[in-house]
Structures are given as C-alpha cells and as structure tokens.
Amino acid sequence: MILSLKDIIVEDRLRRDLGDIEELARCIANDGLIQPPVVEQREDGKFYLVAGGRRYAALTLLASNKDDPEAAFFEQVDFTILNDLSPSQRKKLEL
C-alpha cells in the first residue's frame, strides 16, 4: 500500500544507533527500495512502523532534500502492511 512517510507513526524503537543512514539513502536512491518497511494498521486506523526503521530514516532523509528534484518520489512509499501478511510471511519477518 502506498503511504506518505508523514502518515507513519514511529514509536520508541529498540535500536537507537541507526548506523550510516546517509550510505543507506545513497543505496536506495541508486538501486531502489528492495525491501519496504513494514507498518501495521491498528484499531485507531493509523499506521505504525513495525520493521525497517533504518529504511524509514533513509527514505525520510531522501524526501527531505528539497534541492533534489527526485525528493518528492521518496515521500510516497509502497509499504508492506503487516495486517495483510499470512502467518508464514509474518514468521519470515520474525514478528
């Protein structure tokens, strides 16, 4: 499902050090997003980030570069929706 980055709620994450986000952003810009972040739509109807915090941060960095004409491309992302996954697919994500 294609969602805007600004519509994703990022709660407190276990991983504090996201590593080299700029390098990951360069890889996504050059090669594309191979595995999209995973979000879950909860009872309140909002989407919460479940997996892919580094990818989400890198996409946010790419979308924030207003000097880049392609920045708008990164504001809308085809997220994987946890609610749509089968139990076996969830297990592969270890969720």
PDB file of C-alpha atoms in Angstrom:
ATOM      1  CA  MET A   1       0.000   0.000   0.000  1.00  0.00           C
ATOM      2  CA  ILE A   2       1.388   3.374  -0.955  1.00  0.00           C
ATOM      3  CA  LEU A   3       1.523   5.718   2.031  1.00  0.00           C
ATOM      4  CA  SER A   4       3.119   9.055   2.731  1.00  0.00           C
ATOM      5  CA  LEU A   5       6.088   8.983   5.099  1.00  0.00           C
ATOM      6  CA  LYS A   6       4.418  11.672   7.201  1.00  0.00           C
ATOM      7  CA  ASP A   7       1.436   9.364   7.811  1.00  0.00           C
ATOM      8  CA  ILE A   8       3.583   6.724   9.541  1.00  0.00           C
ATOM      9  CA  ILE A   9       3.842   6.824  13.326  1.00  0.00           C
ATOM     10  CA  VAL A  10       7.228   5.788  14.658  1.00  0.00           C
ATOM     11  CA  GLU A  11       7.074   4.775  18.285  1.00  0.00           C
ATOM     12  CA  ASP A  12      10.052   4.268  20.570  1.00  0.00           C
ATOM     13  CA  ARG A  13      12.396   1.802  18.867  1.00  0.00           C
ATOM     14  CA  LEU A  14      14.730  -0.792  20.394  1.00  0.00           C
ATOM     15  CA  ARG A  15      17.550   0.127  18.053  1.00  0.00           C
ATOM     16  CA  ARG A  16      18.998   3.515  18.951  1.00  0.00           C
ATOM     17  CA  ASP A  17      22.030   3.588  16.652  1.00  0.00           C
ATOM     18  CA  LEU A  18      20.806   3.552  13.070  1.00  0.00           C
ATOM     19  CA  GLY A  19      24.283   3.362  11.591  1.00  0.00           C
ATOM     20  CA  ASP A  20      25.218   5.160   8.393  1.00  0.00           C
ATOM     21  CA  ILE A  21      21.821   6.365   7.193  1.00  0.00           C
ATOM     22  CA  GLU A  22      23.392   8.543   4.508  1.00  0.00           C
ATOM     23  CA  GLU A  23      25.017   5.499   2.892  1.00  0.00           C
ATOM     24  CA  LEU A  24      21.756   3.555   3.030  1.00  0.00           C
ATOM     25  CA  ALA A  25      19.959   6.550   1.493  1.00  0.00           C
ATOM     26  CA  ARG A  26      22.503   6.590  -1.362  1.00  0.00           C
ATOM     27  CA  CYS A  27      21.938   2.873  -1.948  1.00  0.00           C
ATOM     28  CA  ILE A  28      18.157   3.332  -2.029  1.00  0.00           C
ATOM     29  CA  ALA A  29      18.497   6.305  -4.386  1.00  0.00           C
ATOM     30  CA  ASN A  30      20.778   4.321  -6.724  1.00  0.00           C
ATOM     31  CA  ASP A  31      19.287   0.822  -6.533  1.00  0.00           C
ATOM     32  CA  GLY A  32      15.727   1.413  -5.339  1.00  0.00           C
ATOM     33  CA  LEU A  33      13.994   0.144  -2.242  1.00  0.00           C
ATOM     34  CA  ILE A  34      14.408  -3.632  -2.336  1.00  0.00           C
ATOM     35  CA  GLN A  35      12.505  -4.463   0.844  1.00  0.00           C
ATOM     36  CA  PRO A  36       9.969  -1.876   2.006  1.00  0.00           C
ATOM     37  CA  PRO A  37       9.448  -1.034   5.668  1.00  0.00           C
ATOM     38  CA  VAL A  38       6.591  -2.853   7.387  1.00  0.00           C
ATOM     39  CA  VAL A  39       3.707  -1.000   9.006  1.00  0.00           C
ATOM     40  CA  GLU A  40       0.678  -2.162  10.951  1.00  0.00           C
ATOM     41  CA  GLN A  41      -2.715  -0.536  10.797  1.00  0.00           C
ATOM     42  CA  ARG A  42      -4.124  -0.514  14.298  1.00  0.00           C
ATOM     43  CA  GLU A  43      -7.658  -0.149  15.621  1.00  0.00           C
ATOM     44  CA  ASP A  44      -7.314   3.645  15.582  1.00  0.00           C
ATOM     45  CA  GLY A  45      -6.895   3.427  11.788  1.00  0.00           C
ATOM     46  CA  LYS A  46      -3.346   4.831  11.902  1.00  0.00           C
ATOM     47  CA  PHE A  47      -0.235   3.134  10.526  1.00  0.00           C
ATOM     48  CA  TYR A  48       2.653   2.313  12.860  1.00  0.00           C
ATOM     49  CA  LEU A  49       6.172   1.328  11.834  1.00  0.00           C
ATOM     50  CA  VAL A  50       6.846  -2.288  12.813  1.00  0.00           C
ATOM     51  CA  ALA A  51      10.075  -3.123  10.954  1.00  0.00           C
ATOM     52  CA  GLY A  52      12.503  -1.181   8.813  1.00  0.00           C
ATOM     53  CA  GLY A  53      13.476   1.763  10.990  1.00  0.00           C
ATOM     54  CA  ARG A  54      16.746   2.316   9.114  1.00  0.00           C
ATOM     55  CA  ARG A  55      14.999   2.213   5.738  1.00  0.00           C
ATOM     56  CA  TYR A  56      12.331   4.600   7.014  1.00  0.00           C
ATOM     57  CA  ALA A  57      15.021   7.023   8.266  1.00  0.00           C
ATOM     58  CA  ALA A  58      16.888   6.825   4.946  1.00  0.00           C
ATOM     59  CA  LEU A  59      13.691   7.468   2.972  1.00  0.00           C
ATOM     60  CA  THR A  60      12.888  10.428   5.216  1.00  0.00           C
ATOM     61  CA  LEU A  61      16.369  11.804   4.558  1.00  0.00           C
ATOM     62  CA  LEU A  62      15.926  11.402   0.799  1.00  0.00           C
ATOM     63  CA  ALA A  63      12.481  13.031   0.857  1.00  0.00           C
ATOM     64  CA  SER A  64      13.752  15.988   2.889  1.00  0.00           C
ATOM     65  CA  ASN A  65      16.330  17.027   0.276  1.00  0.00           C
ATOM     66  CA  LYS A  66      14.308  19.788  -1.391  1.00  0.00           C
ATOM     67  CA  ASP A  67      17.267  20.614  -3.685  1.00  0.00           C
ATOM     68  CA  ASP A  68      16.835  17.237  -5.362  1.00  0.00           C
ATOM     69  CA  PRO A  69      14.043  17.151  -7.964  1.00  0.00           C
ATOM     70  CA  GLU A  70      13.528  13.450  -7.199  1.00  0.00           C
ATOM     71  CA  ALA A  71      12.910  14.065  -3.478  1.00  0.00           C
ATOM     72  CA  ALA A  72       9.145  14.032  -3.925  1.00  0.00           C
ATOM     73  CA  PHE A  73       9.441  10.498  -5.320  1.00  0.00           C
ATOM     74  CA  PHE A  74      10.619   9.299  -1.891  1.00  0.00           C
ATOM     75  CA  GLU A  75       7.741  10.909   0.047  1.00  0.00           C
ATOM     76  CA  GLN A  76       5.313   8.199  -1.081  1.00  0.00           C
ATOM     77  CA  VAL A  77       6.393   4.636  -0.310  1.00  0.00           C
ATOM     78  CA  ASP A  78       4.854   1.264  -1.088  1.00  0.00           C
ATOM     79  CA  PHE A  79       4.891  -0.119   2.460  1.00  0.00           C
ATOM     80  CA  THR A  80       4.285  -3.734   3.396  1.00  0.00           C
ATOM     81  CA  ILE A  81       1.170  -3.896   5.567  1.00  0.00           C
ATOM     82  CA  LEU A  82       1.578  -6.367   8.422  1.00  0.00           C
ATOM     83  CA  ASN A  83      -2.184  -6.929   8.604  1.00  0.00           C
ATOM     84  CA  ASP A  84      -2.120  -8.273   5.018  1.00  0.00           C
ATOM     85  CA  LEU A  85       0.587 -10.885   5.638  1.00  0.00           C
ATOM     86  CA  SER A  86      -0.077 -14.562   6.214  1.00  0.00           C
ATOM     87  CA  PRO A  87       1.262 -16.219   9.387  1.00  0.00           C
ATOM     88  CA  SER A  88       4.144 -17.774   7.399  1.00  0.00           C
ATOM     89  CA  GLN A  89       5.069 -14.377   5.918  1.00  0.00           C
ATOM     90  CA  ARG A  90       4.990 -12.844   9.406  1.00  0.00           C
ATOM     91  CA  LYS A  91       7.296 -15.589  10.646  1.00  0.00           C
ATOM     92  CA  LYS A  92       9.807 -14.762   7.906  1.00  0.00           C
ATOM     93  CA  LEU A  93       9.859 -11.204   9.252  1.00  0.00           C
ATOM     94  CA  GLU A  94      10.209 -12.636  12.775  1.00  0.00           C
ATOM     95  CA  LEU A  95       7.252 -10.573  14.014  1.00  0.00           C
TER      96      LEU A  95
END
